[in-house]
């Protein structure tokens, strides 16, 4: 959570779920790791300080940053340091993994909207994402480039990114808490009966879904400018299907 510093809902949801797990007992299998994203930007309440941290992820970029960090006199920017710290933490997780690694990246949007999931086109991502009562958005990761989930997908992780709603809305925290709980069951870390409040969490996401289609594929991406006065959200209004 918090890969963008103005999106704190994922971290707030993680804290709630971790407290619930502490009361409920140990995981049935595997390990749960919660990583805070751009902590320097979170402290300022801004999306990023110098660079969008969710547009910088590639093996080449990590190698360049590590080489720069090892060079005397090279001054790294705030997001550069954040990315190196995250890359080291992720490497530690992947090197110690004894089985498949599932990654859920929690985000929010500037406008109010219905929570939805973004996934890559690999079947392993779809089968995981279909365990969540959320509409799925396909075809966007390749159009954006440099996202953390795309980077981790290339490293054979099972990934899904979730947009939970508006940045500061309490509903967004509740949506991400529900996603977190569903992920515990979908990944096999806990049997469904042992996930605290799972039925209620699934019901909350299902109620937010309304009548949107199960999946939507992006066919065109418009690069916005300041003149567009764009506010991100997803209501489903105006969509159409054919065939």
Protein backbone atom coordinates (compact mmCIF):
# COMPACT_ATOMS: atom_id res chain seq x y z
CA UNK A 1 0.00 0.00 0.00
CA UNK A 2 0.95 3.65 -0.35
CA UNK A 3 3.04 3.35 -3.51
CA UNK A 4 1.53 6.75 -4.25
CA UNK A 5 1.88 8.98 -1.21
CA UNK A 6 -1.58 10.53 -1.45
CA UNK A 7 -3.23 7.08 -1.34
CA UNK A 8 -3.11 6.00 2.34
CA UNK A 9 -6.22 3.79 2.35
CA UNK A 10 -4.36 0.56 1.57
CA UNK A 11 -2.02 1.00 4.53
CA UNK A 12 -4.92 1.84 6.87
CA UNK A 13 -6.73 -1.29 5.68
CA UNK A 14 -3.61 -3.42 6.16
CA UNK A 15 -3.28 -2.21 9.76
CA UNK A 16 -6.89 -3.23 10.49
CA UNK A 17 -6.45 -6.68 8.98
CA UNK A 18 -3.18 -7.26 10.79
CA UNK A 19 -4.89 -6.42 14.09
CA UNK A 20 -7.70 -8.85 13.28
CA UNK A 21 -5.20 -11.57 12.41
CA UNK A 22 -3.31 -10.99 15.66
CA UNK A 23 -6.53 -11.71 17.55
CA UNK A 24 -7.53 -14.66 15.36
CA UNK A 25 -4.24 -16.58 15.48
CA UNK A 26 -1.51 -17.71 13.13
CA UNK A 27 -1.74 -18.23 9.37
CA UNK A 28 -2.45 -21.76 8.21
CA UNK A 29 0.40 -21.70 5.69
CA UNK A 30 2.91 -19.39 4.08
CA UNK A 31 3.88 -15.89 5.12
CA UNK A 32 2.21 -12.49 4.91
CA UNK A 33 4.37 -9.47 4.14
CA UNK A 34 3.01 -5.90 4.17
CA UNK A 35 5.16 -3.25 2.49
CA UNK A 36 4.63 0.50 2.71
CA UNK A 37 5.36 2.19 -0.60
CA UNK A 38 6.55 5.76 -0.95
CA UNK A 39 6.98 6.65 2.72
CA UNK A 40 8.58 10.02 2.07
CA UNK A 41 5.65 11.09 -0.12
CA UNK A 42 3.17 9.62 2.39
CA UNK A 43 4.65 11.86 5.08
CA UNK A 44 3.92 14.87 2.84
CA UNK A 45 0.55 13.65 1.59
CA UNK A 46 1.57 13.96 -2.07
CA UNK A 47 1.47 11.44 -4.92
CA UNK A 48 5.25 11.65 -5.33
CA UNK A 49 8.08 14.10 -4.70
CA UNK A 50 10.16 13.89 -7.89
CA UNK A 51 9.08 10.78 -9.78
CA UNK A 52 5.94 8.64 -9.96
CA UNK A 53 7.12 5.53 -8.12
CA UNK A 54 4.67 3.33 -10.01
CA UNK A 55 6.15 4.17 -13.41
CA UNK A 56 9.80 3.29 -12.74
CA UNK A 57 9.84 -0.49 -12.39
CA UNK A 58 12.06 -2.56 -14.66
CA UNK A 59 15.09 -4.78 -14.14
CA UNK A 60 17.20 -2.26 -16.06
CA UNK A 61 16.05 0.62 -13.87
CA UNK A 62 16.85 -1.27 -10.65
CA UNK A 63 20.32 -2.14 -11.98
CA UNK A 64 20.96 1.52 -12.86
CA UNK A 65 19.88 2.69 -9.40
CA UNK A 66 22.06 0.13 -7.64
CA UNK A 67 25.05 1.15 -9.73
CA UNK A 68 24.40 4.81 -8.99
CA UNK A 69 24.03 4.11 -5.25
CA UNK A 70 27.43 2.40 -5.27
CA UNK A 71 29.11 5.37 -6.98
CA UNK A 72 30.65 8.01 -4.69
CA UNK A 73 29.21 11.45 -5.14
CA UNK A 74 25.97 10.37 -6.86
CA UNK A 75 22.95 12.00 -5.23
CA UNK A 76 19.79 9.90 -5.43
CA UNK A 77 16.35 11.48 -5.41
CA UNK A 78 13.62 10.61 -2.88
CA UNK A 79 11.85 8.11 -5.15
CA UNK A 80 15.19 6.59 -6.17
CA UNK A 81 15.93 5.80 -2.52
CA UNK A 82 12.40 4.51 -1.96
CA UNK A 83 12.67 2.25 -4.99
CA UNK A 84 15.98 0.78 -3.87
CA UNK A 85 14.58 0.08 -0.40
CA UNK A 86 11.49 -1.57 -1.88
CA UNK A 87 13.53 -3.55 -4.41
CA UNK A 88 15.73 -4.93 -1.62
CA UNK A 89 12.69 -5.86 0.47
CA UNK A 90 11.01 -7.54 -2.50
CA UNK A 91 14.18 -9.46 -3.37
CA UNK A 92 14.32 -10.71 0.21
CA UNK A 93 10.72 -11.93 -0.03
CA UNK A 94 11.19 -13.63 -3.40
CA UNK A 95 14.47 -15.29 -2.45
CA UNK A 96 12.92 -16.73 0.70
CA UNK A 97 9.64 -17.85 -0.88
CA UNK A 98 8.91 -21.56 -0.63
CA UNK A 99 6.02 -21.47 -3.07
CA UNK A 100 4.06 -19.13 -5.32
CA UNK A 101 4.11 -15.44 -4.41
CA UNK A 102 0.85 -13.45 -4.61
CA UNK A 103 1.01 -9.66 -4.76
CA UNK A 104 -1.88 -7.26 -4.15
CA UNK A 105 -1.09 -3.58 -4.83
CA UNK A 106 -3.66 -1.26 -3.21
CA UNK A 107 -4.45 2.12 -4.80
CA UNK A 108 -7.16 4.78 -4.79
CA UNK A 109 -8.43 7.39 -7.25
CA UNK A 110 -8.86 11.17 -7.18
CA UNK A 111 -12.60 10.92 -7.85
CA UNK A 112 -15.29 8.82 -6.24
CA UNK A 113 -15.77 5.53 -8.04
CA UNK A 114 -16.54 1.85 -7.83
CA UNK A 115 -13.64 -0.37 -6.70
CA UNK A 116 -12.11 -2.45 -9.49
CA UNK A 117 -9.11 -4.68 -10.16
CA UNK A 118 -6.42 -4.29 -12.82
CA UNK A 119 -4.61 -7.40 -14.00
CA UNK A 120 -2.20 -8.56 -16.66
CA UNK A 121 -3.24 -11.00 -19.36
CA UNK A 122 -1.52 -14.10 -17.95
CA UNK A 123 -3.97 -16.79 -16.87
CA UNK A 124 -2.37 -17.02 -13.43
CA UNK A 125 -3.43 -13.42 -12.73
CA UNK A 126 -6.97 -13.98 -13.98
CA UNK A 127 -7.55 -17.09 -11.90
CA UNK A 128 -6.44 -15.20 -8.77
CA UNK A 129 -8.39 -12.02 -9.55
CA UNK A 130 -11.58 -13.96 -10.23
CA UNK A 131 -11.61 -14.90 -6.54
CA UNK A 132 -12.41 -11.25 -5.74
CA UNK A 133 -15.96 -9.88 -6.21
CA UNK A 134 -14.67 -6.99 -8.30
CA UNK A 135 -14.98 -5.95 -11.95
CA UNK A 136 -11.73 -6.59 -13.80
CA UNK A 137 -9.94 -4.12 -16.06
CA UNK A 138 -7.73 -5.74 -18.71
CA UNK A 139 -5.18 -4.28 -21.09
CA UNK A 140 -4.10 -1.22 -19.11
CA UNK A 141 -0.74 -2.33 -17.65
CA UNK A 142 0.92 -2.74 -21.00
CA UNK A 143 -0.31 0.69 -22.05
CA UNK A 144 1.12 2.41 -18.95
CA UNK A 145 4.48 0.68 -18.43
CA UNK A 146 6.79 0.68 -15.42
CA UNK A 147 4.23 -0.49 -12.86
CA UNK A 148 5.23 -2.55 -9.86
CA UNK A 149 2.77 -5.32 -10.67
CA UNK A 150 4.09 -5.60 -14.23
CA UNK A 151 7.65 -5.84 -12.87
CA UNK A 152 6.68 -8.54 -10.37
CA UNK A 153 4.66 -10.40 -12.97
CA UNK A 154 7.84 -10.68 -15.04
CA UNK A 155 9.38 -12.32 -11.98
CA UNK A 156 6.63 -14.96 -11.99
CA UNK A 157 4.54 -13.49 -9.18
CA UNK A 158 0.74 -13.60 -9.31
CA UNK A 159 -0.32 -9.96 -9.23
CA UNK A 160 -3.41 -7.79 -9.03
CA UNK A 161 -3.77 -4.05 -8.44
CA UNK A 162 -6.98 -2.73 -6.89
CA UNK A 163 -8.38 0.79 -7.07
CA UNK A 164 -10.52 1.06 -3.95
CA UNK A 165 -12.27 4.39 -4.41
CA UNK A 166 -11.54 8.04 -3.64
CA UNK A 167 -8.25 8.85 -1.86
CA UNK A 168 -9.61 10.13 1.46
CA UNK A 169 -12.89 8.23 1.64
CA UNK A 170 -13.50 5.89 4.56
CA UNK A 171 -15.26 3.60 2.07
CA UNK A 172 -11.93 3.14 0.29
CA UNK A 173 -10.35 1.84 3.48
CA UNK A 174 -13.28 -0.54 3.97
CA UNK A 175 -13.02 -1.73 0.35
CA UNK A 176 -9.29 -2.41 0.71
CA UNK A 177 -9.85 -4.17 4.01
CA UNK A 178 -12.30 -6.43 2.17
CA UNK A 179 -9.79 -7.00 -0.66
CA UNK A 180 -7.09 -7.85 1.89
CA UNK A 181 -9.37 -10.39 3.56
CA UNK A 182 -10.35 -11.95 0.24
CA UNK A 183 -6.68 -12.21 -0.72
CA UNK A 184 -5.91 -14.22 2.42
CA UNK A 185 -8.39 -16.85 1.26
CA UNK A 186 -7.60 -16.63 -2.47
CA UNK A 187 -3.87 -17.14 -1.86
CA UNK A 188 -4.44 -20.06 0.51
CA UNK A 189 -2.82 -18.39 3.52
CA UNK A 190 -6.00 -19.10 5.49
CA UNK A 191 -9.01 -21.33 4.86
CA UNK A 192 -12.11 -19.26 4.14
CA UNK A 193 -13.71 -20.12 7.47
CA UNK A 194 -10.69 -18.72 9.33
CA UNK A 195 -10.57 -15.31 7.60
CA UNK A 196 -12.08 -12.75 10.01
CA UNK A 197 -15.30 -11.30 8.57
CA UNK A 198 -14.79 -12.76 5.09
CA UNK A 199 -18.50 -13.07 4.23
CA UNK A 200 -19.15 -9.48 5.27
CA UNK A 201 -16.14 -8.26 3.33
CA UNK A 202 -17.21 -10.06 0.16
CA UNK A 203 -20.72 -8.69 0.55
CA UNK A 204 -19.34 -5.16 0.81
CA UNK A 205 -17.41 -5.48 -2.44
CA UNK A 206 -20.36 -7.14 -4.17
CA UNK A 207 -22.67 -4.30 -3.12
CA UNK A 208 -20.26 -1.74 -4.58
CA UNK A 209 -20.09 -3.63 -7.89
CA UNK A 210 -23.65 -2.70 -8.99
CA UNK A 211 -24.36 -3.86 -12.56
CA UNK A 212 -20.94 -3.46 -14.15
CA UNK A 213 -19.69 -6.20 -16.48
CA UNK A 214 -17.35 -8.81 -15.02
CA UNK A 215 -14.47 -7.65 -17.20
CA UNK A 216 -13.65 -4.64 -19.36
CA UNK A 217 -10.74 -4.42 -21.81
CA UNK A 218 -8.95 -1.15 -22.54
CA UNK A 219 -8.52 -0.57 -26.28
CA UNK A 220 -7.27 3.01 -26.27
CA UNK A 221 -5.36 5.22 -23.85
CA UNK A 222 -5.52 9.02 -24.07
CA UNK A 223 -2.53 10.89 -22.65
CA UNK A 224 -4.05 13.63 -20.52
CA UNK A 225 -2.77 17.18 -20.07
CA UNK A 226 -3.45 19.80 -17.40
CA UNK A 227 -6.08 21.35 -19.67
CA UNK A 228 -8.15 18.16 -19.51
CA UNK A 229 -8.88 18.73 -15.78
CA UNK A 230 -8.98 14.99 -15.39
CA UNK A 231 -10.21 13.28 -12.19
CA UNK A 232 -9.83 9.52 -12.11
CA UNK A 233 -12.77 7.31 -11.26
CA UNK A 234 -14.74 4.41 -12.67
CA UNK A 235 -18.54 4.39 -12.55
CA UNK A 236 -19.39 2.25 -15.56
CA UNK A 237 -21.77 4.92 -16.83
CA UNK A 238 -21.88 4.94 -20.58
CA UNK A 239 -20.27 1.56 -21.20
CA UNK A 240 -21.75 -0.64 -23.88
CA UNK A 241 -21.32 -4.22 -24.90
CA UNK A 242 -21.82 -6.01 -28.18
CA UNK A 243 -22.01 -9.59 -29.35
